[in-house]
N, CA, C and O atoms as CSV, one atom per row, in Angstrom:
chain,resi,resn,atom,element,x,y,z
A,1,GLY,N,N,0.137,20.017,15.713
A,1,GLY,CA,C,-0.432,19.434,14.466
A,1,GLY,C,C,0.331,18.416,13.553
A,1,GLY,O,O,-0.152,17.857,12.569
A,2,THR,N,N,1.569,18.271,14.027
A,2,THR,CA,C,2.410,17.358,13.225
A,2,THR,C,C,1.914,16.021,13.014
A,2,THR,O,O,1.880,15.521,11.890
A,3,TYR,N,N,1.481,15.349,14.189
A,3,TYR,CA,C,1.021,14.000,14.087
A,3,TYR,C,C,-0.371,14.026,13.292
A,3,TYR,O,O,-0.605,13.107,12.506
A,4,GLU,N,N,-1.147,14.888,13.447
A,4,GLU,CA,C,-2.454,14.998,12.705
A,4,GLU,C,C,-2.071,15.173,11.097
A,4,GLU,O,O,-2.762,14.643,10.227
A,5,LYS,N,N,-1.036,15.876,10.830
A,5,LYS,CA,C,-0.626,16.094,9.398
A,5,LYS,C,C,-0.055,14.735,8.854
A,5,LYS,O,O,-0.304,14.335,7.716
A,6,LEU,N,N,0.704,14.077,9.726
A,6,LEU,CA,C,1.283,12.793,9.250
A,6,LEU,C,C,0.153,11.804,9.002
A,6,LEU,O,O,0.092,11.149,7.961
A,7,ASP,N,N,-0.768,11.710,10.015
A,7,ASP,CA,C,-1.879,10.835,9.817
A,7,ASP,C,C,-2.642,11.078,8.650
A,7,ASP,O,O,-2.962,10.096,7.980
A,8,LYS,N,N,-3.034,12.342,8.240
A,8,LYS,CA,C,-3.810,12.696,7.128
A,8,LYS,C,C,-3.067,12.227,5.898
A,8,LYS,O,O,-3.674,11.542,5.075
A,9,MET,N,N,-1.770,12.552,5.709
A,9,MET,CA,C,-0.988,12.207,4.632
A,9,MET,C,C,-0.979,10.625,4.235
A,9,MET,O,O,-1.129,10.126,3.119
A,10,THR,N,N,-0.761,9.999,5.472
A,10,THR,CA,C,-0.654,8.522,5.430
A,10,THR,C,C,-2.035,7.846,4.969
A,10,THR,O,O,-2.093,6.811,4.304
A,11,GLY,N,N,-3.094,8.555,5.404
A,11,GLY,CA,C,-4.471,8.162,4.943
A,11,GLY,C,C,-4.707,8.271,3.561
A,11,GLY,O,O,-5.189,7.370,2.875
A,12,ARG,N,N,-4.331,9.489,3.118
A,12,ARG,CA,C,-4.472,9.718,1.584
A,12,ARG,C,C,-3.761,8.664,0.783
A,12,ARG,O,O,-4.314,8.133,-0.181
A,13,LEU,N,N,-2.412,8.321,1.207
A,13,LEU,CA,C,-1.716,7.299,0.555
A,13,LEU,C,C,-2.421,5.956,0.531
A,13,LEU,O,O,-2.692,5.384,-0.524
A,14,ILE,N,N,-2.700,5.487,1.696
A,14,ILE,CA,C,-3.218,4.083,1.761
A,14,ILE,C,C,-4.662,4.055,1.118
A,14,ILE,O,O,-5.018,3.119,0.402
A,15,ASP,N,N,-5.388,5.021,1.382
A,15,ASP,CA,C,-6.776,5.082,0.794
A,15,ASP,C,C,-6.769,5.099,-0.643
A,15,ASP,O,O,-7.634,4.488,-1.270
A,16,GLY,N,N,-5.673,5.885,-1.332
A,16,GLY,CA,C,-5.600,5.954,-2.726
A,16,GLY,C,C,-5.195,4.491,-3.256
A,16,GLY,O,O,-5.767,3.977,-4.217
A,17,ILE,N,N,-4.154,3.866,-2.539
A,17,ILE,CA,C,-3.785,2.628,-3.081
A,17,ILE,C,C,-4.816,1.528,-3.046
A,17,ILE,O,O,-4.934,0.703,-3.953
A,18,LEU,N,N,-5.582,1.558,-1.917
A,18,LEU,CA,C,-6.684,0.558,-1.782
A,18,LEU,C,C,-7.784,0.865,-2.831
A,18,LEU,O,O,-8.278,-0.057,-3.481
A,19,ALA,N,N,-8.165,2.133,-2.999
A,19,ALA,CA,C,-9.084,2.479,-4.075
A,19,ALA,C,C,-8.630,1.991,-5.439
A,19,ALA,O,O,-9.380,1.391,-6.210
A,20,ALA,N,N,-7.315,2.293,-5.704
A,20,ALA,CA,C,-6.882,1.865,-7.065
A,20,ALA,C,C,-6.960,0.413,-7.154
A,20,ALA,O,O,-7.421,-0.080,-8.184
A,21,GLY,N,N,-6.542,-0.374,-6.143
A,21,GLY,CA,C,-6.638,-1.821,-6.308
A,21,GLY,C,C,-8.065,-2.364,-6.545
A,21,GLY,O,O,-8.312,-3.217,-7.398
A,22,LYS,N,N,-9.057,-1.765,-5.666
A,22,LYS,CA,C,-10.524,-2.171,-5.848
A,22,LYS,C,C,-11.007,-1.862,-7.198
A,22,LYS,O,O,-11.709,-2.661,-7.819
A,23,GLU,N,N,-10.628,-0.656,-7.695
A,23,GLU,CA,C,-11.101,-0.142,-9.030
A,23,GLU,C,C,-10.656,-1.098,-9.997
A,23,GLU,O,O,-11.432,-1.374,-10.912
A,24,ALA,N,N,-9.509,-1.661,-9.942
A,24,ALA,CA,C,-8.846,-2.671,-10.928
A,24,ALA,C,C,-9.474,-3.986,-10.588
A,24,ALA,O,O,-9.119,-4.913,-11.316
A,25,GLY,N,N,-10.317,-4.264,-9.657
A,25,GLY,CA,C,-10.859,-5.598,-9.467
A,25,GLY,C,C,-10.160,-6.449,-8.599
A,25,GLY,O,O,-10.371,-7.660,-8.657
A,26,HIS,N,N,-9.318,-5.956,-7.764
A,26,HIS,CA,C,-8.509,-6.778,-6.817
A,26,HIS,C,C,-9.144,-6.835,-5.433
A,26,HIS,O,O,-9.677,-5.838,-4.946
A,27,ALA,N,N,-9.088,-7.949,-4.835
A,27,ALA,CA,C,-9.447,-8.039,-3.332
A,27,ALA,C,C,-8.174,-7.479,-2.620
A,27,ALA,O,O,-7.067,-8.012,-2.700
A,28,VAL,N,N,-8.459,-6.331,-1.907
A,28,VAL,CA,C,-7.344,-5.681,-1.191
A,28,VAL,C,C,-7.944,-5.021,-0.024
A,28,VAL,O,O,-9.023,-4.431,-0.077
A,29,CYS,N,N,-7.163,-5.142,1.120
A,29,CYS,CA,C,-7.628,-4.433,2.305
A,29,CYS,C,C,-6.459,-3.847,3.017
A,29,CYS,O,O,-5.345,-4.192,2.621
A,30,GLY,N,N,-6.545,-3.045,3.972
A,30,GLY,CA,C,-5.495,-2.440,4.720
A,30,GLY,C,C,-5.895,-1.198,5.530
A,30,GLY,O,O,-7.061,-0.817,5.635
A,31,GLY,N,N,-4.869,-0.615,6.078
A,31,GLY,CA,C,-5.206,0.529,6.800
A,31,GLY,C,C,-3.885,1.309,7.318
A,31,GLY,O,O,-2.790,0.973,6.865
A,32,HIS,N,N,-3.978,2.230,8.157
A,32,HIS,CA,C,-2.856,2.943,8.849
A,32,HIS,C,C,-3.079,3.437,10.107
A,32,HIS,O,O,-4.218,3.685,10.503
A,33,ILE,N,N,-1.961,3.627,10.864
A,33,ILE,CA,C,-1.983,4.222,12.204
A,33,ILE,C,C,-0.863,5.311,12.107
A,33,ILE,O,O,0.307,4.953,11.971
A,34,SER,N,N,-1.172,6.514,12.170
A,34,SER,CA,C,-0.215,7.600,12.136
A,34,SER,C,C,0.570,7.542,10.791
A,34,SER,O,O,-0.026,7.686,9.723
A,35,GLY,N,N,1.798,7.347,10.847
A,35,GLY,CA,C,2.615,7.253,9.665
A,35,GLY,C,C,2.985,5.849,9.196
A,35,GLY,O,O,3.789,5.708,8.275
A,36,MET,N,N,2.412,4.795,9.812
A,36,MET,CA,C,2.609,3.379,9.441
A,36,MET,C,C,1.447,2.889,8.782
A,36,MET,O,O,0.330,3.182,9.208
A,37,PHE,N,N,1.627,2.088,7.670
A,37,PHE,CA,C,0.522,1.599,6.886
A,37,PHE,C,C,0.919,0.191,6.339
A,37,PHE,O,O,2.096,-0.165,6.278
A,38,GLY,N,N,-0.127,-0.587,5.944
A,38,GLY,CA,C,0.080,-1.853,5.384
A,38,GLY,C,C,-1.093,-2.300,4.689
A,38,GLY,O,O,-2.154,-1.704,4.876
A,39,PHE,N,N,-1.022,-3.319,3.876
A,39,PHE,CA,C,-2.228,-3.813,3.246
A,39,PHE,C,C,-1.896,-5.407,2.749
A,39,PHE,O,O,-0.774,-5.909,2.682
A,40,PHE,N,N,-3.111,-6.020,2.439
A,40,PHE,CA,C,-2.986,-7.325,2.034
A,40,PHE,C,C,-3.970,-7.536,0.825
A,40,PHE,O,O,-4.985,-6.856,0.675
A,41,PHE,N,N,-3.581,-8.521,-0.002
A,41,PHE,CA,C,-4.396,-8.922,-1.259
A,41,PHE,C,C,-5.393,-10.047,-0.667
A,41,PHE,O,O,-5.151,-11.250,-0.761
A,42,CYS,N,N,-6.500,-9.533,-0.069
A,42,CYS,CA,C,-7.528,-10.316,0.336
A,42,CYS,C,C,-8.790,-9.457,0.623
A,42,CYS,O,O,-8.727,-8.230,0.547
A,43,GLU,N,N,-9.859,-10.060,0.933
A,43,GLU,CA,C,-11.078,-9.311,1.089
A,43,GLU,C,C,-11.055,-8.467,2.377
A,43,GLU,O,O,-11.482,-7.313,2.400
A,44,GLY,N,N,-10.510,-9.130,3.505
A,44,GLY,CA,C,-10.359,-8.565,4.838
A,44,GLY,C,C,-11.671,-8.249,5.497
A,44,GLY,O,O,-12.745,-8.563,4.983
A,45,PRO,N,N,-11.562,-7.621,6.646
A,45,PRO,CA,C,-10.220,-7.103,7.161
A,45,PRO,C,C,-9.360,-8.274,7.792
A,45,PRO,O,O,-9.842,-9.331,8.201
A,46,VAL,N,N,-8.119,-7.961,7.813
A,46,VAL,CA,C,-7.148,-8.892,8.424
A,46,VAL,C,C,-6.989,-8.556,9.943
A,46,VAL,O,O,-6.636,-7.415,10.243
A,47,THR,N,N,-7.190,-9.334,10.762
A,47,THR,CA,C,-7.253,-9.126,12.224
A,47,THR,C,C,-6.265,-9.987,13.046
A,47,THR,O,O,-5.991,-9.759,14.224
A,48,CYS,N,N,-5.765,-10.988,12.316
A,48,CYS,CA,C,-4.795,-11.908,13.058
A,48,CYS,C,C,-3.900,-12.573,11.950
A,48,CYS,O,O,-4.112,-12.497,10.740
A,49,PHE,N,N,-2.896,-13.219,12.543
A,49,PHE,CA,C,-1.848,-13.850,11.594
A,49,PHE,C,C,-2.513,-14.892,10.716
A,49,PHE,O,O,-2.192,-14.902,9.527
A,50,ARG,N,N,-3.379,-15.747,11.148
A,50,ARG,CA,C,-3.996,-16.728,10.298
A,50,ARG,C,C,-4.747,-16.100,9.013
A,50,ARG,O,O,-4.707,-16.612,7.895
A,51,GLU,N,N,-5.387,-15.003,9.314
A,51,GLU,CA,C,-6.020,-14.225,8.187
A,51,GLU,C,C,-4.960,-13.612,7.276
A,51,GLU,O,O,-5.129,-13.595,6.057
A,52,ALA,N,N,-4.012,-13.174,7.779
A,52,ALA,CA,C,-2.795,-12.599,7.059
A,52,ALA,C,C,-2.187,-13.596,5.984
A,52,ALA,O,O,-1.892,-13.305,4.825
A,53,THR,N,N,-2.046,-14.967,6.670
A,53,THR,CA,C,-1.439,-15.970,5.905
A,53,THR,C,C,-2.383,-16.383,4.649
A,53,THR,O,O,-1.926,-16.952,3.657
A,54,ALA,N,N,-3.625,-16.066,4.789
A,54,ALA,CA,C,-4.521,-16.441,3.711
A,54,ALA,C,C,-4.573,-15.527,2.615
A,54,ALA,O,O,-5.321,-15.776,1.670
A,55,SER,N,N,-3.806,-14.413,2.632
A,55,SER,CA,C,-3.839,-13.316,1.615
A,55,SER,C,C,-2.812,-13.827,0.497
A,55,SER,O,O,-1.965,-14.690,0.728
A,56,ASP,N,N,-2.967,-13.251,-0.634
A,56,ASP,CA,C,-2.358,-13.541,-1.837
A,56,ASP,C,C,-0.930,-13.010,-1.971
A,56,ASP,O,O,-0.684,-12.013,-2.650
A,57,THR,N,N,0.047,-13.727,-1.281
A,57,THR,CA,C,1.435,-13.167,-1.313
A,57,THR,C,C,2.165,-13.204,-2.622
A,57,THR,O,O,3.127,-12.461,-2.814
A,58,ASP,N,N,1.737,-14.048,-3.525
A,58,ASP,CA,C,2.329,-14.030,-4.952
A,58,ASP,C,C,1.904,-12.715,-5.644
A,58,ASP,O,O,2.703,-11.998,-6.247
A,59,LYS,N,N,0.555,-12.446,-5.510
A,59,LYS,CA,C,0.165,-11.160,-6.107
A,59,LYS,C,C,0.868,-9.909,-5.548
A,59,LYS,O,O,1.247,-8.984,-6.267
A,60,PHE,N,N,1.007,-9.950,-4.277
A,60,PHE,CA,C,1.703,-8.939,-3.528
A,60,PHE,C,C,3.172,-8.826,-4.075
A,60,PHE,O,O,3.656,-7.720,-4.314
A,61,ALA,N,N,3.848,-9.952,-4.261
A,61,ALA,CA,C,5.111,-9.922,-4.832
A,61,ALA,C,C,5.173,-9.292,-6.298
A,61,ALA,O,O,6.077,-8.508,-6.585
A,62,ARG,N,N,4.208,-9.648,-7.200
A,62,ARG,CA,C,4.165,-9.047,-8.487
A,62,ARG,C,C,3.856,-7.558,-8.413
A,62,ARG,O,O,4.381,-6.757,-9.186
A,63,TRP,N,N,2.963,-7.194,-7.435
A,63,TRP,CA,C,2.672,-5.820,-7.417
A,63,TRP,C,C,3.990,-5.032,-6.892
A,63,TRP,O,O,4.390,-4.005,-7.441
A,64,HIS,N,N,4.581,-5.587,-5.840
A,64,HIS,CA,C,5.819,-4.853,-5.326
A,64,HIS,C,C,6.813,-4.763,-6.468
A,64,HIS,O,O,7.443,-3.712,-6.592
A,65,ARG,N,N,7.014,-5.761,-7.314
A,65,ARG,CA,C,8.004,-5.742,-8.271
A,65,ARG,C,C,7.713,-4.653,-9.364
A,65,ARG,O,O,8.611,-3.995,-9.889
A,66,GLY,N,N,6.390,-4.521,-9.658
A,66,GLY,CA,C,5.981,-3.464,-10.572
A,66,GLY,C,C,6.128,-2.136,-10.044
A,66,GLY,O,O,6.427,-1.208,-10.795
A,67,MET,N,N,5.924,-1.950,-8.678
A,67,MET,CA,C,6.208,-0.676,-8.133
A,67,MET,C,C,7.674,-0.346,-8.144
A,67,MET,O,O,8.068,0.785,-8.427
A,68,LEU,N,N,8.464,-1.314,-7.841
A,68,LEU,CA,C,9.977,-1.101,-7.885
A,68,LEU,C,C,10.445,-0.714,-9.332
A,68,LEU,O,O,11.374,0.076,-9.494
A,69,GLU,N,N,9.800,-1.272,-10.341
A,69,GLU,CA,C,10.204,-0.894,-11.723
A,69,GLU,C,C,9.730,0.500,-12.050
A,69,GLU,O,O,10.154,1.071,-13.054
A,70,ARG,N,N,8.900,1.041,-11.267
A,70,ARG,CA,C,8.437,2.415,-11.443
A,70,ARG,C,C,9.023,3.446,-10.554
A,70,ARG,O,O,8.658,4.620,-10.483
A,71,GLY,N,N,10.058,2.825,-9.824
A,71,GLY,CA,C,10.817,3.749,-8.829
A,71,GLY,C,C,10.179,4.082,-7.531
A,71,GLY,O,O,10.496,5.060,-6.854
A,72,VAL,N,N,9.148,3.108,-7.178
A,72,VAL,CA,C,8.438,3.380,-5.839
A,72,VAL,C,C,9.025,2.266,-4.977
A,72,VAL,O,O,8.929,1.099,-5.356
A,73,TYR,N,N,9.619,2.576,-3.849
A,73,TYR,CA,C,10.289,1.614,-3.053
A,73,TYR,C,C,9.402,1.405,-1.704
A,73,TYR,O,O,9.273,2.338,-0.912
A,74,LEU,N,N,8.862,0.271,-1.503
A,74,LEU,CA,C,8.037,-0.053,-0.466
A,74,LEU,C,C,8.532,-1.255,0.259
A,74,LEU,O,O,9.413,-1.946,-0.252
A,75,ALA,N,N,7.999,-1.557,1.464
A,75,ALA,CA,C,8.388,-2.861,2.151
A,75,ALA,C,C,8.123,-4.064,1.276
A,75,ALA,O,O,7.064,-4.151,0.656
A,76,PRO,N,N,9.017,-4.953,1.212
A,76,PRO,CA,C,8.875,-6.108,0.286
A,76,PRO,C,C,8.024,-7.279,0.652
A,76,PRO,O,O,8.087,-8.327,0.008
A,77,SER,N,N,7.223,-7.119,1.680
A,77,SER,CA,C,6.415,-8.200,2.132
A,77,SER,C,C,5.073,-7.477,2.700
A,77,SER,O,O,5.032,-6.320,3.120
A,78,GLN,N,N,4.063,-8.324,2.636
A,78,GLN,CA,C,2.792,-7.873,3.197
A,78,GLN,C,C,2.840,-7.965,4.838
A,78,GLN,O,O,1.996,-7.416,5.546
A,79,TYR,N,N,3.834,-8.660,5.295
A,79,TYR,CA,C,3.989,-8.712,6.666
A,79,TYR,C,C,4.886,-7.686,7.334
A,79,TYR,O,O,5.161,-7.745,8.533
A,80,GLU,N,N,5.314,-6.778,6.543
A,80,GLU,CA,C,6.045,-5.545,6.998
A,80,GLU,C,C,5.180,-4.323,6.741
A,80,GLU,O,O,4.320,-4.274,5.862
A,81,ALA,N,N,5.473,-3.370,7.557
A,81,ALA,CA,C,4.757,-2.068,7.542
A,81,ALA,C,C,5.532,-1.109,6.606
A,81,ALA,O,O,6.753,-1.152,6.454
A,82,GLY,N,N,4.729,-0.273,6.018
A,82,GLY,CA,C,5.405,0.836,5.282
A,82,GLY,C,C,5.338,2.075,6.093
A,82,GLY,O,O,4.464,2.124,6.958
A,83,PHE,N,N,6.174,3.127,5.929
A,83,PHE,CA,C,6.234,4.332,6.749
A,83,PHE,C,C,6.179,5.507,5.806
A,83,PHE,O,O,6.820,5.533,4.755
A,84,MET,N,N,5.337,6.544,6.247
A,84,MET,CA,C,5.400,7.880,5.688
A,84,MET,C,C,6.238,8.739,6.579
A,84,MET,O,O,6.597,8.390,7.704
A,85,SER,N,N,6.543,9.931,5.990
A,85,SER,CA,C,7.348,10.861,6.780
A,85,SER,C,C,6.838,12.224,6.395
A,85,SER,O,O,6.132,12.332,5.392
A,86,LEU,N,N,7.151,13.274,7.131
A,86,LEU,CA,C,6.795,14.590,6.848
A,86,LEU,C,C,7.645,15.054,5.734
A,86,LEU,O,O,7.382,16.133,5.202
A,87,ALA,N,N,8.607,14.361,5.344
A,87,ALA,CA,C,9.519,14.746,4.208
A,87,ALA,C,C,8.707,14.499,2.811
A,87,ALA,O,O,8.941,15.141,1.787
A,88,HIS,N,N,7.756,13.514,2.914
A,88,HIS,CA,C,7.056,13.156,1.733
A,88,HIS,C,C,6.079,14.332,1.368
A,88,HIS,O,O,5.517,15.026,2.214
A,89,THR,N,N,5.951,14.466,0.080
A,89,THR,CA,C,5.129,15.669,-0.412
A,89,THR,C,C,3.867,15.139,-0.856
A,89,THR,O,O,3.701,13.922,-0.940
A,90,ASP,N,N,2.792,16.127,-1.203
A,90,ASP,CA,C,1.525,15.611,-1.913
A,90,ASP,C,C,1.974,15.093,-3.297
A,90,ASP,O,O,1.387,14.113,-3.757
A,91,ALA,N,N,2.964,15.671,-3.988
A,91,ALA,CA,C,3.272,15.073,-5.201
A,91,ALA,C,C,3.849,13.686,-5.076
A,91,ALA,O,O,3.580,12.881,-5.968
A,92,ASP,N,N,4.644,13.301,-4.026
A,92,ASP,CA,C,5.076,11.959,-3.784
A,92,ASP,C,C,3.796,11.030,-3.685
A,92,ASP,O,O,3.741,9.942,-4.259
A,93,ILE,N,N,2.831,11.517,-2.954
A,93,ILE,CA,C,1.669,10.688,-2.630
A,93,ILE,C,C,0.947,10.425,-3.965
A,93,ILE,O,O,0.643,9.279,-4.295
A,94,GLU,N,N,0.685,11.465,-4.705
A,94,GLU,CA,C,-0.059,11.388,-6.023
A,94,GLU,C,C,0.750,10.438,-7.047
A,94,GLU,O,O,0.192,9.610,-7.767
A,95,HIS,N,N,2.053,10.656,-7.014
A,95,HIS,CA,C,2.875,9.751,-7.800
A,95,HIS,C,C,2.694,8.319,-7.512
A,95,HIS,O,O,2.463,7.504,-8.405
A,96,THR,N,N,2.803,8.003,-6.231
A,96,THR,CA,C,2.743,6.667,-5.783
A,96,THR,C,C,1.421,6.021,-6.065
A,96,THR,O,O,1.361,4.858,-6.466
A,97,ILE,N,N,0.338,6.778,-5.856
A,97,ILE,CA,C,-1.041,6.316,-6.211
A,97,ILE,C,C,-1.121,6.000,-7.658
A,97,ILE,O,O,-1.620,4.939,-8.032
A,98,ALA,N,N,-0.595,6.984,-8.587
A,98,ALA,CA,C,-0.616,6.791,-9.975
A,98,ALA,C,C,0.152,5.606,-10.449
A,98,ALA,O,O,-0.349,4.897,-11.322
A,99,MET,N,N,1.322,5.328,-9.953
A,99,MET,CA,C,2.019,4.084,-10.143
A,99,MET,C,C,1.451,2.883,-9.679
A,99,MET,O,O,1.687,1.851,-10.308
A,100,ALA,N,N,0.657,2.854,-8.561
A,100,ALA,CA,C,-0.160,1.789,-8.025
A,100,ALA,C,C,-1.210,1.407,-9.044
A,100,ALA,O,O,-1.401,0.232,-9.358
A,101,LYS,N,N,-1.923,2.470,-9.582
A,101,LYS,CA,C,-2.858,2.273,-10.558
A,101,LYS,C,C,-2.426,1.430,-11.780
A,101,LYS,O,O,-3.050,0.462,-12.216
A,102,GLU,N,N,-1.239,1.946,-12.287
A,102,GLU,CA,C,-0.637,1.292,-13.482
A,102,GLU,C,C,-0.287,-0.144,-13.118
A,102,GLU,O,O,-0.521,-1.002,-13.969
A,103,VAL,N,N,0.220,-0.490,-12.012
A,103,VAL,CA,C,0.580,-1.887,-11.610
A,103,VAL,C,C,-0.583,-2.706,-11.453
A,103,VAL,O,O,-0.623,-3.828,-11.959
A,104,PHE,N,N,-1.660,-2.171,-10.703
A,104,PHE,CA,C,-2.827,-2.948,-10.464
A,104,PHE,C,C,-3.489,-3.347,-11.813
A,104,PHE,O,O,-4.077,-4.422,-11.938
A,105,ALA,N,N,-3.369,-2.443,-12.813
A,105,ALA,CA,C,-3.988,-2.820,-14.142
A,105,ALA,C,C,-3.321,-3.857,-14.896
A,105,ALA,O,O,-3.868,-4.364,-15.875
A,106,ILE,N,N,-2.102,-4.226,-14.477
A,106,ILE,CA,C,-1.388,-5.346,-15.246
A,106,ILE,C,C,-1.165,-6.558,-14.549
A,106,ILE,O,O,-0.784,-7.549,-15.172
A,107,ILE,N,N,-1.380,-6.599,-13.197
A,107,ILE,CA,C,-1.176,-7.781,-12.409
A,107,ILE,C,C,-2.377,-8.798,-12.312
A,107,ILE,O,O,-2.260,-9.830,-11.650
């Protein structure tokens, strides 16, 4: 059940981030496979490099900076994957989503 647990945790994280972005009115899409996740600032879905390059990288940079200022360290580019681990807790996931909501509200 280890991989199933990791998949469920990663799903909660990315679904929470995407929901927070959409709730704040941003075009955002993404997904995950097991413990690996990513997202783009565009309507999506992103299925190829051409579509990825059409996303709003400036907005991603502002969002990433805001997350860093709140102590959440993520991959610094939309073209890189983020990773969850079994060391992450439910509290870590909830904190990350809460910080994402804060940042989405100001960018």
